[in-house]
């Protein structure tokens, strides 16, 4: 940090290009409203490194205060946190990058919470690491590894339809493999049923099961959507460009805030200017931008993964919970910041 400005190198920069100060990026970007975090997680165990990466949320419908957060330390493994941010469990899984989860999945003859992480321990061969999350003990149990295709694993998200359960693994080169998962037996299995492609490095993704839509962020290009059905088209539709205004490269984490049967918002991390941008699901239109600034708890910078879930999370998080990875957590290791969805709604003037 120099004279109060943080300098970040654009990943798209070629050799010899000049680094762009974050203050300049913010000045050139579309204005963003401000919110503050109401909570944060304990920092990950890997210090002095880009380590914390991506969160996922499990909401306890019976007792929302007992909801859980799963987050990756991409140098070491997977954490489970309570809503108070304290570590409930850690599983040494090596280099796992992104994570997602789904409840109500058939697992080894029963029904439970399936957690899937993109496993990049072998950068030449992508894998999916599967775990079961126990909602009572908050412990993770490793279930097995499933092949994700040739290339380096990066992003992952899960979706389901009447045909089954899928993990979409985003490889570093922009390849997206749709993997049909079956965790019903003693050992989970997976089968690549479809492959899609973006031209350059991509990572963040999210699936809207209501509309059968897969959203993927191509870091230096922008936000895309695909048909998420295994039988659907593999041609993407561009929602928004990383034009230095609404999205400042890199376009990173992606999350969905569903409202009603087919509407709501898709949110993308505008990493280049420490902001988060909303687009309306029904028509892909731009809605607004916000930042998480310093308050009683520090703000966020250089965010990779994000997640949002609407619903009851207790009085601390009215309306729902938004989580963002914090790439610059002061002198501490990286962690995740927790924001009330109601605060975002109010700041942006969204319909209640």
CSV table of C-alpha atoms in Angstrom, one decimal:
chain,number,residue,atom,x,y,z
A,1,UNK,CA,0.0,0.0,0.0
A,2,UNK,CA,1.4,3.4,-1.0
A,3,UNK,CA,0.0,6.7,0.1
A,4,UNK,CA,-3.3,5.1,1.0
A,5,UNK,CA,-3.8,3.5,-2.5
A,6,UNK,CA,-3.8,-0.2,-3.1
A,7,UNK,CA,-2.3,-1.2,-6.4
A,8,UNK,CA,-3.7,-4.2,-8.2
A,9,UNK,CA,-2.4,-5.7,-11.4
A,10,UNK,CA,-5.1,-6.4,-14.1
A,11,UNK,CA,-4.8,-10.1,-15.0
A,12,UNK,CA,-5.4,-9.2,-18.6
A,13,UNK,CA,-2.3,-6.9,-18.7
A,14,UNK,CA,0.4,-8.0,-21.1
A,15,UNK,CA,4.1,-7.7,-20.3
A,16,UNK,CA,5.1,-4.1,-20.1
A,17,UNK,CA,1.7,-2.6,-19.3
A,18,UNK,CA,1.3,-0.3,-16.4
A,19,UNK,CA,-0.5,-1.3,-13.2
A,20,UNK,CA,-3.7,0.7,-12.6
A,21,UNK,CA,-4.3,2.2,-9.1
A,22,UNK,CA,-7.5,1.0,-7.5
A,23,UNK,CA,-8.4,4.6,-6.8
A,24,UNK,CA,-8.4,5.3,-10.5
A,25,UNK,CA,-10.6,2.2,-11.2
A,26,UNK,CA,-13.1,3.3,-8.6
A,27,UNK,CA,-13.2,6.9,-10.0
A,28,UNK,CA,-13.9,5.5,-13.5
A,29,UNK,CA,-16.5,2.9,-12.5
A,30,UNK,CA,-20.3,3.4,-12.1
A,31,UNK,CA,-21.0,4.8,-8.6
A,32,UNK,CA,-21.7,2.3,-5.9
A,33,UNK,CA,-23.7,2.6,-2.6
A,34,UNK,CA,-22.1,1.5,0.6
A,35,UNK,CA,-23.0,-1.1,3.2
A,36,UNK,CA,-21.1,-2.4,6.2
A,37,UNK,CA,-20.6,-6.0,7.4
A,38,UNK,CA,-22.4,-7.2,10.5
A,39,UNK,CA,-20.1,-10.2,11.0
A,40,UNK,CA,-17.0,-11.9,9.8
A,41,UNK,CA,-15.4,-15.4,10.0
A,42,UNK,CA,-12.2,-16.3,11.8
A,43,UNK,CA,-9.3,-15.9,9.3
A,44,UNK,CA,-8.2,-19.0,7.4
A,45,UNK,CA,-5.1,-20.8,8.6
A,46,UNK,CA,-2.9,-19.9,5.6
A,47,UNK,CA,-1.4,-16.5,6.3
A,48,UNK,CA,0.5,-14.1,4.1
A,49,UNK,CA,-1.1,-15.6,1.0
A,50,UNK,CA,-4.1,-15.4,-1.3
A,51,UNK,CA,-5.9,-18.3,0.4
A,52,UNK,CA,-9.5,-17.8,1.4
A,53,UNK,CA,-11.6,-18.1,-1.7
A,54,UNK,CA,-15.3,-19.1,-1.9
A,55,UNK,CA,-18.2,-19.5,0.6
A,56,UNK,CA,-21.4,-21.5,0.6
A,57,UNK,CA,-24.4,-21.3,2.9
A,58,UNK,CA,-26.6,-23.8,4.6
A,59,UNK,CA,-29.7,-22.4,6.2
A,60,UNK,CA,-31.2,-24.2,9.1
A,61,UNK,CA,-34.9,-23.7,8.5
A,62,UNK,CA,-35.9,-25.0,11.9
A,63,UNK,CA,-33.4,-22.9,13.9
A,64,UNK,CA,-31.9,-20.2,11.6
A,65,UNK,CA,-29.3,-19.2,14.2
A,66,UNK,CA,-27.7,-22.7,13.8
A,67,UNK,CA,-27.1,-22.1,10.1
A,68,UNK,CA,-23.7,-22.9,8.8
A,69,UNK,CA,-21.1,-21.4,6.4
A,70,UNK,CA,-18.7,-23.5,4.4
A,71,UNK,CA,-15.6,-21.7,3.0
A,72,UNK,CA,-12.4,-22.8,1.3
A,73,UNK,CA,-8.7,-22.1,2.0
A,74,UNK,CA,-7.5,-22.9,-1.4
A,75,UNK,CA,-4.0,-23.7,-0.1
A,76,UNK,CA,-5.2,-26.2,2.6
A,77,UNK,CA,-8.8,-27.4,2.7
A,78,UNK,CA,-12.4,-26.6,3.8
A,79,UNK,CA,-13.8,-24.8,6.8
A,80,UNK,CA,-17.2,-24.9,8.5
A,81,UNK,CA,-18.2,-21.7,10.4
A,82,UNK,CA,-21.2,-20.9,12.5
A,83,UNK,CA,-23.1,-17.6,12.0
A,84,UNK,CA,-20.9,-16.2,14.7
A,85,UNK,CA,-17.9,-16.7,12.4
A,86,UNK,CA,-16.2,-19.2,14.7
A,87,UNK,CA,-14.6,-22.3,13.2
A,88,UNK,CA,-16.7,-25.4,13.7
A,89,UNK,CA,-14.7,-27.8,11.6
A,90,UNK,CA,-11.7,-27.9,9.2
A,91,UNK,CA,-11.0,-30.8,6.8
A,92,UNK,CA,-7.6,-31.0,5.2
A,93,UNK,CA,-8.4,-31.4,1.6
A,94,UNK,CA,-5.4,-29.7,0.0
A,95,UNK,CA,-5.9,-27.3,-2.9
A,96,UNK,CA,-9.7,-26.9,-3.2
A,97,UNK,CA,-10.7,-23.7,-4.8
A,98,UNK,CA,-14.5,-23.1,-5.1
A,99,UNK,CA,-17.3,-24.7,-3.1
A,100,UNK,CA,-21.1,-25.2,-3.3
A,101,UNK,CA,-23.6,-27.3,-1.4
A,102,UNK,CA,-27.1,-28.7,-1.8
A,103,UNK,CA,-29.5,-30.0,0.9
A,104,UNK,CA,-31.9,-32.9,0.5
A,105,UNK,CA,-29.5,-35.1,-1.6
A,106,UNK,CA,-29.5,-38.8,-1.4
A,107,UNK,CA,-26.2,-39.8,0.2
A,108,UNK,CA,-25.2,-43.4,0.9
A,109,UNK,CA,-28.8,-44.5,1.4
A,110,UNK,CA,-29.9,-41.5,3.4
A,111,UNK,CA,-30.6,-37.9,2.8
A,112,UNK,CA,-28.2,-35.1,3.7
A,113,UNK,CA,-26.2,-32.0,2.7
A,114,UNK,CA,-23.8,-32.6,-0.2
A,115,UNK,CA,-20.8,-30.3,-0.4
A,116,UNK,CA,-18.8,-30.2,-3.6
A,117,UNK,CA,-15.4,-28.4,-4.1
A,118,UNK,CA,-13.3,-27.9,-7.2
A,119,UNK,CA,-10.1,-29.9,-6.5
A,120,UNK,CA,-7.0,-28.6,-8.2
A,121,UNK,CA,-4.4,-30.8,-6.4
A,122,UNK,CA,-3.6,-32.1,-9.9
A,123,UNK,CA,-3.5,-29.1,-12.2
A,124,UNK,CA,-3.5,-31.3,-15.2
A,125,UNK,CA,-6.7,-33.2,-14.3
A,126,UNK,CA,-9.6,-31.5,-12.6
A,127,UNK,CA,-11.5,-33.3,-9.9
A,128,UNK,CA,-14.6,-32.7,-7.8
A,129,UNK,CA,-14.1,-33.4,-4.0
A,130,UNK,CA,-17.3,-34.5,-2.4
A,131,UNK,CA,-18.2,-34.2,1.3
A,132,UNK,CA,-21.2,-34.6,3.6
A,133,UNK,CA,-22.0,-31.8,6.1
A,134,UNK,CA,-23.6,-32.9,9.3
A,135,UNK,CA,-25.9,-30.1,10.4
A,136,UNK,CA,-25.9,-31.1,14.0
A,137,UNK,CA,-22.2,-31.5,14.6
A,138,UNK,CA,-21.1,-29.1,11.8
A,139,UNK,CA,-18.6,-31.7,10.8
A,140,UNK,CA,-17.5,-32.6,7.3
A,141,UNK,CA,-17.0,-36.1,6.1
A,142,UNK,CA,-15.1,-36.8,2.9
A,143,UNK,CA,-17.1,-39.0,0.5
A,144,UNK,CA,-14.7,-39.3,-2.5
A,145,UNK,CA,-13.3,-37.8,-5.6
A,146,UNK,CA,-15.0,-37.5,-9.0
A,147,UNK,CA,-13.3,-36.8,-12.3
A,148,UNK,CA,-13.9,-33.3,-13.7
A,149,UNK,CA,-12.1,-33.5,-17.0
A,150,UNK,CA,-8.7,-32.6,-18.4
A,151,UNK,CA,-7.4,-29.2,-17.2
A,152,UNK,CA,-7.0,-27.2,-14.0
A,153,UNK,CA,-10.1,-27.0,-11.7
A,154,UNK,CA,-11.2,-23.5,-10.8
A,155,UNK,CA,-14.9,-22.8,-10.3
A,156,UNK,CA,-17.8,-25.0,-9.2
A,157,UNK,CA,-21.5,-24.7,-8.7
A,158,UNK,CA,-24.4,-27.2,-8.3
A,159,UNK,CA,-27.8,-27.5,-9.9
A,160,UNK,CA,-30.6,-30.0,-10.2
A,161,UNK,CA,-33.6,-30.7,-12.4
A,162,UNK,CA,-36.0,-33.5,-12.9
A,163,UNK,CA,-33.2,-35.5,-14.6
A,164,UNK,CA,-30.9,-35.4,-11.7
A,165,UNK,CA,-28.1,-33.6,-9.8
A,166,UNK,CA,-25.2,-31.8,-11.5
A,167,UNK,CA,-21.9,-30.1,-10.7
A,168,UNK,CA,-20.7,-27.5,-13.2
A,169,UNK,CA,-16.9,-27.4,-12.9
A,170,UNK,CA,-15.3,-24.4,-14.5
A,171,UNK,CA,-11.7,-25.0,-15.7
A,172,UNK,CA,-9.2,-22.3,-15.7
A,173,UNK,CA,-9.1,-22.0,-19.5
A,174,UNK,CA,-12.9,-21.3,-19.7
A,175,UNK,CA,-14.1,-24.9,-20.3
A,176,UNK,CA,-17.2,-25.8,-18.3
A,177,UNK,CA,-18.0,-29.5,-17.8
A,178,UNK,CA,-21.4,-30.5,-16.6
A,179,UNK,CA,-21.0,-33.6,-14.4
A,180,UNK,CA,-24.0,-35.8,-13.4
A,181,UNK,CA,-23.5,-36.8,-9.8
A,182,UNK,CA,-24.7,-39.8,-7.9
A,183,UNK,CA,-23.9,-40.0,-4.2
A,184,UNK,CA,-26.5,-42.6,-3.3
A,185,UNK,CA,-24.1,-45.5,-3.0
A,186,UNK,CA,-21.1,-46.1,-0.8
A,187,UNK,CA,-18.8,-44.3,-3.3
A,188,UNK,CA,-20.0,-41.3,-5.2
A,189,UNK,CA,-19.8,-41.3,-9.0
A,190,UNK,CA,-19.8,-38.7,-11.7
A,191,UNK,CA,-20.2,-38.6,-15.5
A,192,UNK,CA,-19.5,-35.6,-17.8
A,193,UNK,CA,-22.6,-35.2,-19.8
A,194,UNK,CA,-21.9,-31.9,-21.6
A,195,UNK,CA,-19.1,-29.4,-22.2
A,196,UNK,CA,-19.4,-25.7,-22.8
A,197,UNK,CA,-16.7,-23.2,-23.5
A,198,UNK,CA,-15.8,-19.5,-22.9
A,199,UNK,CA,-12.7,-18.1,-24.6
A,200,UNK,CA,-10.5,-17.1,-21.6
A,201,UNK,CA,-10.0,-17.6,-17.9
A,202,UNK,CA,-13.2,-18.1,-16.0
A,203,UNK,CA,-14.2,-19.1,-12.5
A,204,UNK,CA,-17.3,-17.9,-10.6
A,205,UNK,CA,-20.6,-19.6,-11.4
A,206,UNK,CA,-24.1,-20.2,-10.0
A,207,UNK,CA,-27.2,-22.1,-11.1
A,208,UNK,CA,-30.8,-20.9,-10.9
A,209,UNK,CA,-32.8,-24.2,-10.7
A,210,UNK,CA,-36.0,-22.2,-11.1
A,211,UNK,CA,-35.2,-21.1,-14.6
A,212,UNK,CA,-32.6,-23.7,-15.6
A,213,UNK,CA,-29.9,-21.1,-16.1
A,214,UNK,CA,-26.2,-21.3,-15.5
A,215,UNK,CA,-24.3,-18.0,-14.9
A,216,UNK,CA,-20.5,-17.9,-15.4
A,217,UNK,CA,-18.0,-15.0,-15.0
A,218,UNK,CA,-15.3,-14.8,-17.6
A,219,UNK,CA,-12.8,-12.8,-15.7
A,220,UNK,CA,-11.6,-10.2,-18.2
A,221,UNK,CA,-14.7,-10.3,-20.4
A,222,UNK,CA,-17.9,-10.3,-18.3
A,223,UNK,CA,-20.9,-12.2,-17.2
A,224,UNK,CA,-22.6,-14.9,-19.3
A,225,UNK,CA,-25.5,-17.3,-19.0
A,226,UNK,CA,-26.1,-20.7,-20.4
A,227,UNK,CA,-29.0,-23.2,-20.6
A,228,UNK,CA,-28.3,-25.4,-17.5
A,229,UNK,CA,-30.1,-28.4,-18.9
A,230,UNK,CA,-28.0,-31.3,-20.0
A,231,UNK,CA,-29.9,-31.4,-23.2
A,232,UNK,CA,-29.8,-27.6,-23.7
A,233,UNK,CA,-27.8,-25.4,-26.0
A,234,UNK,CA,-24.1,-24.8,-25.3
A,235,UNK,CA,-24.1,-21.3,-26.8
A,236,UNK,CA,-23.7,-18.6,-24.2
A,237,UNK,CA,-25.6,-15.3,-23.9
A,238,UNK,CA,-23.7,-12.3,-22.7
A,239,UNK,CA,-25.3,-10.4,-19.9
A,240,UNK,CA,-22.7,-7.7,-19.2
A,241,UNK,CA,-19.2,-6.8,-20.2
A,242,UNK,CA,-16.3,-6.1,-17.9
A,243,UNK,CA,-16.1,-2.6,-19.4
A,244,UNK,CA,-14.5,-0.9,-16.4
A,245,UNK,CA,-17.8,0.7,-15.5
A,246,UNK,CA,-20.5,-1.7,-14.1
A,247,UNK,CA,-18.0,-4.5,-13.9
A,248,UNK,CA,-14.3,-3.8,-13.4
A,249,UNK,CA,-12.1,-6.8,-14.2
A,250,UNK,CA,-11.8,-9.2,-12.9
A,251,UNK,CA,-15.3,-10.5,-12.9
A,252,UNK,CA,-15.1,-13.1,-10.1
A,253,UNK,CA,-17.7,-14.6,-7.8
A,254,UNK,CA,-21.3,-15.1,-8.9
A,255,UNK,CA,-24.4,-15.5,-6.7
A,256,UNK,CA,-28.2,-15.6,-7.1
A,257,UNK,CA,-30.8,-13.9,-5.0
A,258,UNK,CA,-34.1,-15.6,-6.1
A,259,UNK,CA,-37.3,-13.7,-5.8
A,260,UNK,CA,-40.7,-15.2,-6.7
A,261,UNK,CA,-40.9,-17.9,-9.4
A,262,UNK,CA,-38.6,-16.4,-12.0
A,263,UNK,CA,-37.2,-13.1,-10.8
A,264,UNK,CA,-34.5,-11.8,-8.5
A,265,UNK,CA,-30.9,-10.8,-9.0
A,266,UNK,CA,-27.7,-12.3,-10.2
A,267,UNK,CA,-24.7,-10.7,-8.4
A,268,UNK,CA,-21.1,-10.6,-9.6
A,269,UNK,CA,-18.0,-9.6,-7.8
A,270,UNK,CA,-16.4,-6.6,-9.6
A,271,UNK,CA,-13.1,-7.4,-8.2
A,272,UNK,CA,-11.2,-4.6,-9.9
A,273,UNK,CA,-12.9,-1.8,-7.9
A,274,UNK,CA,-14.0,-3.7,-4.8
A,275,UNK,CA,-17.7,-3.7,-5.7
A,276,UNK,CA,-20.6,-6.0,-6.3
A,277,UNK,CA,-23.0,-5.6,-9.3
A,278,UNK,CA,-26.6,-6.7,-9.5
A,279,UNK,CA,-28.5,-7.7,-12.7
A,280,UNK,CA,-32.2,-8.5,-12.9
A,281,UNK,CA,-32.8,-12.1,-13.6
A,282,UNK,CA,-36.0,-11.6,-15.6
A,283,UNK,CA,-34.4,-9.4,-18.3
A,284,UNK,CA,-30.6,-9.2,-17.6
A,285,UNK,CA,-30.9,-5.5,-17.0
A,286,UNK,CA,-28.4,-3.6,-14.8
A,287,UNK,CA,-29.8,-2.8,-11.3
A,288,UNK,CA,-27.0,-1.3,-9.2
A,289,UNK,CA,-23.7,-1.7,-7.4
A,290,UNK,CA,-22.6,-1.7,-3.8
A,291,UNK,CA,-19.4,-1.9,-1.7
A,292,UNK,CA,-18.7,-3.2,1.7
A,293,UNK,CA,-16.9,-0.4,3.5
A,294,UNK,CA,-15.2,-0.2,6.9
A,295,UNK,CA,-17.5,0.0,9.9
A,296,UNK,CA,-17.4,-1.8,13.2
A,297,UNK,CA,-16.1,-4.6,11.1
A,298,UNK,CA,-13.6,-4.0,8.2
A,299,UNK,CA,-14.8,-3.8,4.6
A,300,UNK,CA,-13.8,-6.0,1.7
A,301,UNK,CA,-11.3,-5.7,-1.1
A,302,UNK,CA,-10.3,-7.8,-4.1
A,303,UNK,CA,-13.2,-10.2,-3.5
A,304,UNK,CA,-13.1,-13.7,-5.1
A,305,UNK,CA,-16.1,-15.8,-4.1
A,306,UNK,CA,-19.5,-14.6,-3.0
A,307,UNK,CA,-22.7,-16.2,-1.9
A,308,UNK,CA,-26.2,-15.0,-1.0
A,309,UNK,CA,-29.2,-16.8,0.5
A,310,UNK,CA,-32.5,-15.1,1.3
A,311,UNK,CA,-34.7,-16.0,4.2
A,312,UNK,CA,-34.6,-16.0,8.0
A,313,UNK,CA,-31.1,-16.0,9.5
A,314,UNK,CA,-32.2,-14.4,12.8
A,315,UNK,CA,-32.2,-10.7,13.9
A,316,UNK,CA,-28.6,-10.1,13.0
A,317,UNK,CA,-29.2,-10.8,9.3
A,318,UNK,CA,-32.7,-9.7,8.3
A,319,UNK,CA,-33.9,-10.6,4.9
A,320,UNK,CA,-31.0,-13.0,4.2
A,321,UNK,CA,-27.3,-13.3,4.3
A,322,UNK,CA,-24.7,-12.1,1.8
A,323,UNK,CA,-21.1,-13.4,2.2
A,324,UNK,CA,-18.0,-12.0,0.4
A,325,UNK,CA,-14.4,-13.2,0.6
A,326,UNK,CA,-12.1,-10.4,1.8
A,327,UNK,CA,-8.7,-10.3,0.0
A,328,UNK,CA,-7.2,-7.7,2.2
A,329,UNK,CA,-8.1,-8.4,5.9
A,330,UNK,CA,-5.8,-5.9,7.5
A,331,UNK,CA,-2.8,-7.6,9.1
A,332,UNK,CA,-4.7,-10.9,9.5
A,333,UNK,CA,-5.1,-13.7,7.0
A,334,UNK,CA,-8.0,-13.5,4.6
A,335,UNK,CA,-11.5,-14.3,5.7
A,336,UNK,CA,-15.2,-13.9,4.8
A,337,UNK,CA,-17.4,-10.9,5.6
A,338,UNK,CA,-21.1,-11.3,6.4
A,339,UNK,CA,-23.7,-8.7,5.4
A,340,UNK,CA,-27.5,-8.5,6.0
A,341,UNK,CA,-29.4,-8.7,2.8
A,342,UNK,CA,-31.8,-6.1,4.2
A,343,UNK,CA,-28.9,-3.6,4.4
A,344,UNK,CA,-28.2,-4.1,0.7
A,345,UNK,CA,-31.9,-3.8,-0.3
A,346,UNK,CA,-32.1,-0.5,1.7
A,347,UNK,CA,-28.9,1.0,0.3
A,348,UNK,CA,-29.9,0.2,-3.3
A,349,UNK,CA,-33.5,1.2,-2.9
A,350,UNK,CA,-34.7,-2.2,-4.1
A,351,UNK,CA,-38.4,-3.2,-3.7
A,352,UNK,CA,-39.1,-4.7,-0.3
